[in-house]
PDB file of C-alpha atoms in Angstrom:
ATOM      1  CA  UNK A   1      10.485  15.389 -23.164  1.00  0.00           C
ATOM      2  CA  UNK A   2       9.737  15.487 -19.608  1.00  0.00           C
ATOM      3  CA  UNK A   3       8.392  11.580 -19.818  1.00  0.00           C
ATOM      4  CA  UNK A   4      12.039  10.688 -21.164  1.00  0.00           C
ATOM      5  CA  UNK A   5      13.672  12.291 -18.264  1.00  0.00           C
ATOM      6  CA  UNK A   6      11.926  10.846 -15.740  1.00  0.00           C
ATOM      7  CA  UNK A   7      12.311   7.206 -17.851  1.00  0.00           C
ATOM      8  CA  UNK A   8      15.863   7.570 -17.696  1.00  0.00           C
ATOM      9  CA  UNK A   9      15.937   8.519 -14.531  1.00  0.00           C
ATOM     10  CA  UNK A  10      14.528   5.908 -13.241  1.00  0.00           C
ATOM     11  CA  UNK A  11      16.721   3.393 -15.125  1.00  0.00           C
ATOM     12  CA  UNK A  12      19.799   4.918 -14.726  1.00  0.00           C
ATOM     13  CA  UNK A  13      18.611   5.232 -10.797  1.00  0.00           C
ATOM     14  CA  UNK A  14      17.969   1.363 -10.472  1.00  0.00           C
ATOM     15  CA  UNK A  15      21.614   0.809 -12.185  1.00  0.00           C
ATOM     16  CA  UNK A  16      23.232   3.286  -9.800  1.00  0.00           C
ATOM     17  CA  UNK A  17      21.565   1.544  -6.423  1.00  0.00           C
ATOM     18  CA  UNK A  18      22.912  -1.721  -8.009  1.00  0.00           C
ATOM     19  CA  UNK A  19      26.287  -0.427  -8.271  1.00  0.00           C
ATOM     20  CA  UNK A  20      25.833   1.730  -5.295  1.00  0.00           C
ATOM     21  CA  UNK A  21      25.411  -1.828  -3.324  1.00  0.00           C
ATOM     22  CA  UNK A  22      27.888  -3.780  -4.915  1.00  0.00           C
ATOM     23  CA  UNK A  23      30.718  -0.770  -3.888  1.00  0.00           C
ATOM     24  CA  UNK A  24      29.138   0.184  -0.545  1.00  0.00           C
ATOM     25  CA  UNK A  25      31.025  -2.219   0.988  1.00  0.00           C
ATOM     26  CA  UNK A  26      34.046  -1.403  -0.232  1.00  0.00           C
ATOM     27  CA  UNK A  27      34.135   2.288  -0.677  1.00  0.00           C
ATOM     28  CA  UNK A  28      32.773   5.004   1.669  1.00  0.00           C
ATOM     29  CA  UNK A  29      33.536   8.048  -0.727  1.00  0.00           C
ATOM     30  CA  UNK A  30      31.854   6.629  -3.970  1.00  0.00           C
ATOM     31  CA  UNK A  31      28.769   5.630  -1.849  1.00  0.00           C
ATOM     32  CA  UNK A  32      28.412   8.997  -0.474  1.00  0.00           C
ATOM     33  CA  UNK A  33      28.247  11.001  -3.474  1.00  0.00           C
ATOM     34  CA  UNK A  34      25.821   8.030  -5.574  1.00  0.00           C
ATOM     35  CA  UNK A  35      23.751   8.148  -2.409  1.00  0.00           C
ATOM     36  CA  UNK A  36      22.757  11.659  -2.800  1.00  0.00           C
ATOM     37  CA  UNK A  37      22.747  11.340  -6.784  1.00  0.00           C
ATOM     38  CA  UNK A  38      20.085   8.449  -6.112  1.00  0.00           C
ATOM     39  CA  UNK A  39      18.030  10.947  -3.938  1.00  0.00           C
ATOM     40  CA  UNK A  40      17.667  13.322  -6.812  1.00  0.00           C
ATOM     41  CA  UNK A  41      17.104  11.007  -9.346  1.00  0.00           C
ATOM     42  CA  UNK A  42      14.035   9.274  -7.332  1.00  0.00           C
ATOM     43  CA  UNK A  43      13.054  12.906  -6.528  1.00  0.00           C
ATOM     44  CA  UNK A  44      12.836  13.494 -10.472  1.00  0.00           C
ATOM     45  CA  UNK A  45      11.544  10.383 -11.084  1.00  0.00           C
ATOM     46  CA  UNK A  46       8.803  11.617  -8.183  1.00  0.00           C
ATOM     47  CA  UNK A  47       8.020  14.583 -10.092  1.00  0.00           C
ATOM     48  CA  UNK A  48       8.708  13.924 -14.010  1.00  0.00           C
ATOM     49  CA  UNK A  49       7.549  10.380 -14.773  1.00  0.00           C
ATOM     50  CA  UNK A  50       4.529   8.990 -12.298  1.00  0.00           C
ATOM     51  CA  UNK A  51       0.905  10.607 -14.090  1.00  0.00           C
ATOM     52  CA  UNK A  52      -1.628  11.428 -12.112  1.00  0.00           C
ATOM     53  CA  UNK A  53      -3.512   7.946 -13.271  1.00  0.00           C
ATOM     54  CA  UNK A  54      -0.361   6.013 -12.219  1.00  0.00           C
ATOM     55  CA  UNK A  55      -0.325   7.419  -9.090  1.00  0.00           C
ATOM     56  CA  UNK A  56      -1.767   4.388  -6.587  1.00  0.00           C
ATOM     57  CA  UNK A  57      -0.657   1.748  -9.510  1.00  0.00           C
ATOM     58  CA  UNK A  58       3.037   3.667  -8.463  1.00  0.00           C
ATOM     59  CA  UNK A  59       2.403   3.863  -4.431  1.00  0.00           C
ATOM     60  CA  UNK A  60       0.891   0.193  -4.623  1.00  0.00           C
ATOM     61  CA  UNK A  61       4.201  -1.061  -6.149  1.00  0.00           C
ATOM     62  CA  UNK A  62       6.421   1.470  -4.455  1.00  0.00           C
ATOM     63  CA  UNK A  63       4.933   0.314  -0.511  1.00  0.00           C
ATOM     64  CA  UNK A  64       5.417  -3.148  -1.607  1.00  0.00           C
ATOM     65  CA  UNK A  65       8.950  -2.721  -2.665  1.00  0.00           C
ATOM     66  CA  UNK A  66      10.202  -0.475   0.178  1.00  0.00           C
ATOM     67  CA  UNK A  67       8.915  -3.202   2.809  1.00  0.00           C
ATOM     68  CA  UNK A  68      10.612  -6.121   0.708  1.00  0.00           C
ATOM     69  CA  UNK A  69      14.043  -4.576   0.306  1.00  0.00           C
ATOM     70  CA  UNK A  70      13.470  -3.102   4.302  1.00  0.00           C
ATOM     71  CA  UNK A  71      12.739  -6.523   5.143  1.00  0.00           C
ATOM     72  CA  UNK A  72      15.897  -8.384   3.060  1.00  0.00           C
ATOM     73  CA  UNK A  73      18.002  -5.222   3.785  1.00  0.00           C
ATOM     74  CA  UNK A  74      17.870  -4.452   7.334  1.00  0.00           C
ATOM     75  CA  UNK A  75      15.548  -6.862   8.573  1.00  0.00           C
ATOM     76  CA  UNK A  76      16.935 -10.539   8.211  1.00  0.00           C
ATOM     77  CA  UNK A  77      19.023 -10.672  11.283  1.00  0.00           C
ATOM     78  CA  UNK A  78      22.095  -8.503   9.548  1.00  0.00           C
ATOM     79  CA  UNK A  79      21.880  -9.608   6.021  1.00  0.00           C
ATOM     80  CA  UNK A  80      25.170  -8.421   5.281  1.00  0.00           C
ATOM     81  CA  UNK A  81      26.398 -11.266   7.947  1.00  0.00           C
ATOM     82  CA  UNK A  82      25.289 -13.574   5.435  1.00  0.00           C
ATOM     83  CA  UNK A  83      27.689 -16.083   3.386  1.00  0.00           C
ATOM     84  CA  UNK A  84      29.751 -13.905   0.732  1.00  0.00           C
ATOM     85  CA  UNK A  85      26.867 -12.030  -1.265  1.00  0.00           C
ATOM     86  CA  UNK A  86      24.715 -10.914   2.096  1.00  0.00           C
ATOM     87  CA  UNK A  87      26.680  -7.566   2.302  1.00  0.00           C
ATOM     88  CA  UNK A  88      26.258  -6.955  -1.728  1.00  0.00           C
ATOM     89  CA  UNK A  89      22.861  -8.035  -1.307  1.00  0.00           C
ATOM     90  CA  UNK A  90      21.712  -5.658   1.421  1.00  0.00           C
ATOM     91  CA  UNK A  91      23.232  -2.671  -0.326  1.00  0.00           C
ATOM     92  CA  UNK A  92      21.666  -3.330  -3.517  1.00  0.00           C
ATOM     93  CA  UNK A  93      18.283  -3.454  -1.582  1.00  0.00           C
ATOM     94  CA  UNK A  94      19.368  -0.042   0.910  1.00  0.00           C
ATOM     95  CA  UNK A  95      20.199   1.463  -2.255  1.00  0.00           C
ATOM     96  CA  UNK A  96      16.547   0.695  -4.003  1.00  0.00           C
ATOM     97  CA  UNK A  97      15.226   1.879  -0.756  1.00  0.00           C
ATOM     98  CA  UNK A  98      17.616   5.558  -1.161  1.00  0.00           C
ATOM     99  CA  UNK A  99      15.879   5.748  -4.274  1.00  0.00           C
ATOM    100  CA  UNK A 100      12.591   4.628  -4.349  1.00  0.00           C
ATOM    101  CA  UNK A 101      11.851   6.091  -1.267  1.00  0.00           C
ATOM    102  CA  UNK A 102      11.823   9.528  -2.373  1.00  0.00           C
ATOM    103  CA  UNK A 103      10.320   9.194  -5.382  1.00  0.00           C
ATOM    104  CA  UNK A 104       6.962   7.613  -3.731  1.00  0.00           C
ATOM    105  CA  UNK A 105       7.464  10.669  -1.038  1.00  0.00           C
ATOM    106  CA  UNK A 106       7.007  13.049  -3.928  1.00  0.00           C
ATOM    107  CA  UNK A 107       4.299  11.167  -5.742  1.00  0.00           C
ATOM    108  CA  UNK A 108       2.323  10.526  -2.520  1.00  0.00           C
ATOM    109  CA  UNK A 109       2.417  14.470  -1.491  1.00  0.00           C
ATOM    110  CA  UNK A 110       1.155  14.898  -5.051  1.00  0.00           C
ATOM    111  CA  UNK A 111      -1.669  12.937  -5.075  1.00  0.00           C
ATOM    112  CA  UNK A 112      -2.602  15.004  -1.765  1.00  0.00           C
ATOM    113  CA  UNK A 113      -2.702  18.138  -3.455  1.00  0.00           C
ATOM    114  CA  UNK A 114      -4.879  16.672  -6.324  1.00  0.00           C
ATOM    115  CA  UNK A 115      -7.301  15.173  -3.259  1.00  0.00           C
ATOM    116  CA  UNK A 116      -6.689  18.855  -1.323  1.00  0.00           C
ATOM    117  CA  UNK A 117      -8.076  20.600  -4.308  1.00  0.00           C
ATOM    118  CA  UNK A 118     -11.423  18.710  -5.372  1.00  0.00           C
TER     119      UNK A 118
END
């Protein structure tokens, strides 16, 4: 049961930064309140669906995708100062970052309990 919540979560939380960055340009209000839904839902994706024997496999993939979606974000001289798509384009990848964040937050302190304890 647990596995399914944490596999939904984390769909449903990639669909929600998607939308989250195609209306974060246009609407303060909505982006707000998905914001902090995406924190939860990384935060139970954090705790519900990353196994112990997923964990670096997770914080591997999770380091790599923070620093590309920092990088085309934030980093590429103002994305969202780019052609028509740059300011959809940089709130898709700020939203992955609101959510993925989190989740490799809570699987990281985690793993340094496990390593704490042996």
């Amino acid at each position: 049961m647990d596995k399914n919540i944490g596999r939904y979560s984390f769909i449903a939380g990639v669909v929600i930064a998607i939308v989250l960055g195609l209306t974060l340009p246009i609407n303060d209000t909505v982006a707000t309140w998905l914001t902090s839904v995406l924190v939860i839902m990384g935060l139970v994706v954090g705790f519900l669906n990353i196994t112990h024997s997923e964990t670096k496999e997770f914080l591997t993939l999770a380091t790599i995708l923070v620093v590309i979606a920092y990088a085309g974000g934030v980093g590429y001289n103002g994305m969202e100062n780019r052609a028509v798509v740059g300011g959809y384009l940089a709130g898709i990848l700020n939203s992955i970052l609101v959510f993925v964040v989190p989740a490799a937050v809570v699987v990281a302190l985690k793993e340094m309990s496990n390593l704490a304890k042996d």
